[in-house]
CSV table of C-alpha atoms in Angstrom, one decimal:
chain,number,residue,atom,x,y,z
C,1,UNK,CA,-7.0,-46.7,23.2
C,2,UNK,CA,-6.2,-43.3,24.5
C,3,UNK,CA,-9.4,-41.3,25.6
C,4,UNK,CA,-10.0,-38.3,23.3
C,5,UNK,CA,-9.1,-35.3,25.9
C,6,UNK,CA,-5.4,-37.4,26.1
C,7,UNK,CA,-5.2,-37.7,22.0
C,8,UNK,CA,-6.1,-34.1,20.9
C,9,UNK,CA,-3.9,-31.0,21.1
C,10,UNK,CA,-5.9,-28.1,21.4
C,11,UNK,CA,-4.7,-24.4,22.2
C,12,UNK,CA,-6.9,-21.4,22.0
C,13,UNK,CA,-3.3,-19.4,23.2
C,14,UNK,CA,-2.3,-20.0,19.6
C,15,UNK,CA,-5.2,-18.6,17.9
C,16,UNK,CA,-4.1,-15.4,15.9
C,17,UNK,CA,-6.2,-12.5,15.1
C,18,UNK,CA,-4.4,-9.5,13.3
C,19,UNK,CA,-6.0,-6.7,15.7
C,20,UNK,CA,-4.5,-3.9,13.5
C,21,UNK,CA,-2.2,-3.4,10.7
C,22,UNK,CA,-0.6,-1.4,8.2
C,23,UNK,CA,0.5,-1.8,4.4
C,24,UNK,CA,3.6,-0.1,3.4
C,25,UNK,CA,4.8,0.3,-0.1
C,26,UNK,CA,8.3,1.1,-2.0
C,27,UNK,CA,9.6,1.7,-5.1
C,28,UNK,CA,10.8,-1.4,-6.9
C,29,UNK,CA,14.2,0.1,-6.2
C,30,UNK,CA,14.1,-0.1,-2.8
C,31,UNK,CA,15.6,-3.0,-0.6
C,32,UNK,CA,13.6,-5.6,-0.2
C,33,UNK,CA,12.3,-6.7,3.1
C,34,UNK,CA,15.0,-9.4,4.5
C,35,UNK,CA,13.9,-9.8,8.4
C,36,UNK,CA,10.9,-8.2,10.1
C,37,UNK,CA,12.3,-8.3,13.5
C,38,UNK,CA,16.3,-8.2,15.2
C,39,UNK,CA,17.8,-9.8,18.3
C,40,UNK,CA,15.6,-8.6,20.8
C,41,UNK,CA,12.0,-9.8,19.1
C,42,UNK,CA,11.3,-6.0,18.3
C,43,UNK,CA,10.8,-4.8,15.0
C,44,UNK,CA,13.0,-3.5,11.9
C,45,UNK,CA,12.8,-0.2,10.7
C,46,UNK,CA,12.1,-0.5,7.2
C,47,UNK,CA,14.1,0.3,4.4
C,48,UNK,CA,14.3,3.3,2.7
C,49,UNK,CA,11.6,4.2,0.8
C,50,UNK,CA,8.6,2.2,2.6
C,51,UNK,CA,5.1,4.6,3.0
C,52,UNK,CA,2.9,3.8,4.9
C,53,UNK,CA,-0.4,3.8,3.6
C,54,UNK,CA,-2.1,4.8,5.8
C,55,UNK,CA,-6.0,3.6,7.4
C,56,UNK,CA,-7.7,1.1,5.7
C,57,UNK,CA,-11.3,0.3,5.9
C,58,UNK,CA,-12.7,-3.2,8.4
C,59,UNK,CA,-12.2,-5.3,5.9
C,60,UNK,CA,-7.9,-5.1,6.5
C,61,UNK,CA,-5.7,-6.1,3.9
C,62,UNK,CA,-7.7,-9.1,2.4
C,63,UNK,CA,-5.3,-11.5,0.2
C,64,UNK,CA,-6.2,-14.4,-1.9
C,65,UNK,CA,-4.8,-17.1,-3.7
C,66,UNK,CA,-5.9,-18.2,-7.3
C,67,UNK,CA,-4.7,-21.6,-7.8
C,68,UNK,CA,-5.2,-23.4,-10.9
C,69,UNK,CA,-4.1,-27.3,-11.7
C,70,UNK,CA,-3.7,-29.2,-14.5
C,71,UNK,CA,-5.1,-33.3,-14.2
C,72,UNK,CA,-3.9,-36.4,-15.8
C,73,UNK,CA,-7.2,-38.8,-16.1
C,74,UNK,CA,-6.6,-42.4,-16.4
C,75,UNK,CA,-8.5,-45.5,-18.1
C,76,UNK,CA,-9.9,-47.1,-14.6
C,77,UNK,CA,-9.6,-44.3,-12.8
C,78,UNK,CA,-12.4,-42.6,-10.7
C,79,UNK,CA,-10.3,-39.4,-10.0
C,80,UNK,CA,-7.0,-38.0,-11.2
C,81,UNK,CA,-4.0,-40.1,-11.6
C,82,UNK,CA,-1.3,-37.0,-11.8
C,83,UNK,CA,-2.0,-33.1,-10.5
C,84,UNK,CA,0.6,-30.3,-11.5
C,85,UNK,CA,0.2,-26.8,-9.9
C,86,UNK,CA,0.3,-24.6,-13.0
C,87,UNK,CA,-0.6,-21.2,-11.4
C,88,UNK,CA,-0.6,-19.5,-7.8
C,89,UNK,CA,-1.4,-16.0,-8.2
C,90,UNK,CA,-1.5,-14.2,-4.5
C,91,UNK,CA,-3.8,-10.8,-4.8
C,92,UNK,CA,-3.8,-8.5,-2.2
C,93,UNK,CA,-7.2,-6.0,-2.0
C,94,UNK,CA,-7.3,-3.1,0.3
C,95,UNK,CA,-9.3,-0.2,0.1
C,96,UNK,CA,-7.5,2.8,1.4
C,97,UNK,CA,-9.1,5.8,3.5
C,98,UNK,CA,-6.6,8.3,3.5
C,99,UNK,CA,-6.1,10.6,0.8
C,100,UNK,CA,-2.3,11.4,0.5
C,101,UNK,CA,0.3,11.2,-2.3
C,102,UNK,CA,0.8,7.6,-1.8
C,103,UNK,CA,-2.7,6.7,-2.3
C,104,UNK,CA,-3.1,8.7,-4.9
C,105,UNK,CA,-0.3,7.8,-6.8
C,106,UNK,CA,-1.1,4.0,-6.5
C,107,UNK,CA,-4.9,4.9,-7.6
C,108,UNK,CA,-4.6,7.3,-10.2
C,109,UNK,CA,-1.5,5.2,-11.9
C,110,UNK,CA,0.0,8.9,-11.9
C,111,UNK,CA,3.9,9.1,-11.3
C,112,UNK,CA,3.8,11.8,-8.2
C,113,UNK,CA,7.4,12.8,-8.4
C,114,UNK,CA,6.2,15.1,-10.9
C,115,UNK,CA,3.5,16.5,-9.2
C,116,UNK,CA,4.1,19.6,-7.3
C,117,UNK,CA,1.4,21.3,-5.2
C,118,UNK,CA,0.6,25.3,-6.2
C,119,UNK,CA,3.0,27.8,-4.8
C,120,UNK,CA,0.3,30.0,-4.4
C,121,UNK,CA,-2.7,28.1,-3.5
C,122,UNK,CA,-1.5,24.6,-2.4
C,123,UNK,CA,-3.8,23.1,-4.8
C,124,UNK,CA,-2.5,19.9,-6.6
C,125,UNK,CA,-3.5,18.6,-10.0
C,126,UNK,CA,-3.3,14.9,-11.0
C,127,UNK,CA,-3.8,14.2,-14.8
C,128,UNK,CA,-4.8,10.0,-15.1
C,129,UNK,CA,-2.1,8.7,-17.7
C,130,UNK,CA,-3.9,7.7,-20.8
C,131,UNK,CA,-1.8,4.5,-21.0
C,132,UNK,CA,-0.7,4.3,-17.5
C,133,UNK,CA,2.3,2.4,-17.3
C,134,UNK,CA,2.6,-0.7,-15.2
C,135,UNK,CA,4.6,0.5,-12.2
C,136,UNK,CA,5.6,-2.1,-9.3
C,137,UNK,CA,5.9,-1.8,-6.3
C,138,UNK,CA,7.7,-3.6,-3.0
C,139,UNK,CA,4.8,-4.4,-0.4
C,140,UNK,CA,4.7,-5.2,3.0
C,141,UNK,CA,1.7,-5.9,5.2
C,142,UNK,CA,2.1,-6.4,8.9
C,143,UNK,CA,-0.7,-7.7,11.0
C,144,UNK,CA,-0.6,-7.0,14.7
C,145,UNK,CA,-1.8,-9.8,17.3
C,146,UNK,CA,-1.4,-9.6,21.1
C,147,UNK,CA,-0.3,-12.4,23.5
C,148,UNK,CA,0.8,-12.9,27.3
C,149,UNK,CA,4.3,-12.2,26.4
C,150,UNK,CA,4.0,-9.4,24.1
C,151,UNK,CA,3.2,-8.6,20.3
C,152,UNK,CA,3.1,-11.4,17.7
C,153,UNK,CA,4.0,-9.8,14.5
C,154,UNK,CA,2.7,-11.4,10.8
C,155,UNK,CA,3.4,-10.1,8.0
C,156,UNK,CA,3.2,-10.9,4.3
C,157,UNK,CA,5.6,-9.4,1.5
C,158,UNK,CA,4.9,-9.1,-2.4
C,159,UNK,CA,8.7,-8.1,-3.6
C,160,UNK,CA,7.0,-7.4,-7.1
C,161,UNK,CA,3.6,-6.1,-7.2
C,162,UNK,CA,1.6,-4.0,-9.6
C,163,UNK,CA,-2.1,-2.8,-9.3
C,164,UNK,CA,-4.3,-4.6,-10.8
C,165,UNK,CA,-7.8,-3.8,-10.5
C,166,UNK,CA,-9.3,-0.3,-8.7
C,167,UNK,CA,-12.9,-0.4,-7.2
C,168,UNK,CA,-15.3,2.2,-7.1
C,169,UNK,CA,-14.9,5.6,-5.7
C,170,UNK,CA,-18.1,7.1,-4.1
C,171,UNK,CA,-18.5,11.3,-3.5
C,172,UNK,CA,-21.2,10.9,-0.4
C,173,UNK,CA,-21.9,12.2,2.6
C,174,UNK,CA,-22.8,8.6,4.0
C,175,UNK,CA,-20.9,6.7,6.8
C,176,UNK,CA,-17.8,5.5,4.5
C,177,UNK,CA,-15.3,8.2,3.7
C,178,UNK,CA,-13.8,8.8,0.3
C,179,UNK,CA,-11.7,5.9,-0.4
C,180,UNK,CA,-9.2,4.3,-2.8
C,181,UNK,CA,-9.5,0.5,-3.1
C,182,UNK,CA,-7.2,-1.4,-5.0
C,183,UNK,CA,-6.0,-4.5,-5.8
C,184,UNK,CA,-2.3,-5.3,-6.3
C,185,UNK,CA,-1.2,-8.6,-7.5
C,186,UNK,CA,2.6,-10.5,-6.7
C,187,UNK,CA,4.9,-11.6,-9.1
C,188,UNK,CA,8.3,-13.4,-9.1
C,189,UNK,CA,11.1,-11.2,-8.4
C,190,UNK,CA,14.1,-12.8,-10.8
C,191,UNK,CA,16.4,-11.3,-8.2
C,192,UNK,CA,15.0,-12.6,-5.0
C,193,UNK,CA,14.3,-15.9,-6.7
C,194,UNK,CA,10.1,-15.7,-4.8
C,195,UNK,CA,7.0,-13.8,-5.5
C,196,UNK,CA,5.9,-14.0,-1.9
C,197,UNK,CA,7.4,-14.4,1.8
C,198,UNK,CA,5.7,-14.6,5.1
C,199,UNK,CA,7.4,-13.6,8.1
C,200,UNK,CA,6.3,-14.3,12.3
C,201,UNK,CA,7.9,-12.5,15.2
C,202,UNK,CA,7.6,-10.2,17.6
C,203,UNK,CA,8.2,-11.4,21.9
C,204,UNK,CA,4.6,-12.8,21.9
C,205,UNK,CA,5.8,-15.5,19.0
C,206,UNK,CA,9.4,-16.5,20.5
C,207,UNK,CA,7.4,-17.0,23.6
C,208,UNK,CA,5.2,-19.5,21.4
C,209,UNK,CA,7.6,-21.4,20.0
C,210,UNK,CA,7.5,-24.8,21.5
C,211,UNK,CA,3.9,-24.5,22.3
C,212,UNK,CA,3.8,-24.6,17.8
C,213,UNK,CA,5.9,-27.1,17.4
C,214,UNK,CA,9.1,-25.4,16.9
């Protein structure tokens, strides 16, 4: 029998932390995302359209997954015989610190290619829809890791994404600035033919490959 330090295959180089980041939104019109990096391991310039939204708070872009099954019990049986997957529901939460149009827009539910600031003054006025309509949205996230070789890139892309929950908004003069969290969840683009793609690159993760199995 092999000794244990011969069997097992650990390697803290392929540990990945996402030491910064950004989330980026489009209109639904917009191209979707189709490679994160070219030839060289660098990165793509987005499409047209993608904003980025600018600082978020510690917590990053925070996604989860809701997964719910459906079980076949059986006479005999101690557990399930059969499980289907009926739902997987990826959420993505991030609570914004930067007050733009972007942010606003995507808070508010407010369609901001109507608003115009003052002439005069600057100052801009946002009405909240009283039915706001439910607007999607192309969304990117990009995490940011850094490796011997260079930057490992991984990011996660909603082609169909609405918002659908908004926390709290606090007027203090504590610690956290004024933010604008939200919650936006994917859906299945009937185009694209996926609600959700994840994409690794960057020099740092072609210099990885073998070491993961590749």
């Amino acid at each position: 029998m092999p000794a244990w330090e011969t069997l097992k295959n650990h390697q803290n180089t392929l540990i990945r932390k996402s030491l910064e980041g950004s989330t980026f939104i489009a209109p639904i019109t917009s191209d979707a995302i189709t490679s994160l990096t070219g030839a060289d391991s660098s990165l793509n310039a987005l499409p047209a359209g993608y904003n980025d939204l600018g600082w978020m708070s510690d917590d990053g872009a925070q996604f989860s997954s809701d997964v719910e099954t459906s079980d076949v019990t059986s006479w005999g049986a101690v557990e399930p015989t059969r499980r289907d997957i009926v739902s997987d529901v990826t959420t993505l939460q991030v609570s914004l610190q930067e007050t733009n149009k972007h942010t606003i827009g995507l808070y508010t539910g407010a369609d901001m290619t109507a608003v115009v600031p003052d002439a005069t003054s600057g100052e801009v006025v946002v009405e909240k829809p009283d039915r706001p309509p439910l607007r999607y949205w192309r969304v990117l996230t990009i995490g940011v890791d850094l490796a011997d070789a260079g930057e490992i890139y991984i990011a996660r892309f909603l082609p169909r994404a609405s918002l659908t929950d908004k926390d709290d908004q606090a007027f203090n003069n504590g610690d956290d600035p004024l933010g604008w969290p939200v919650t936006l969840t994917g859906y299945m683009d009937d185009t694209l033919g996926y609600s959700e793609r994840f994409y690794f690159g960057g020099p740092g993760w072609e210099a990885l490959l073998s070491a993961m199995g590749f």
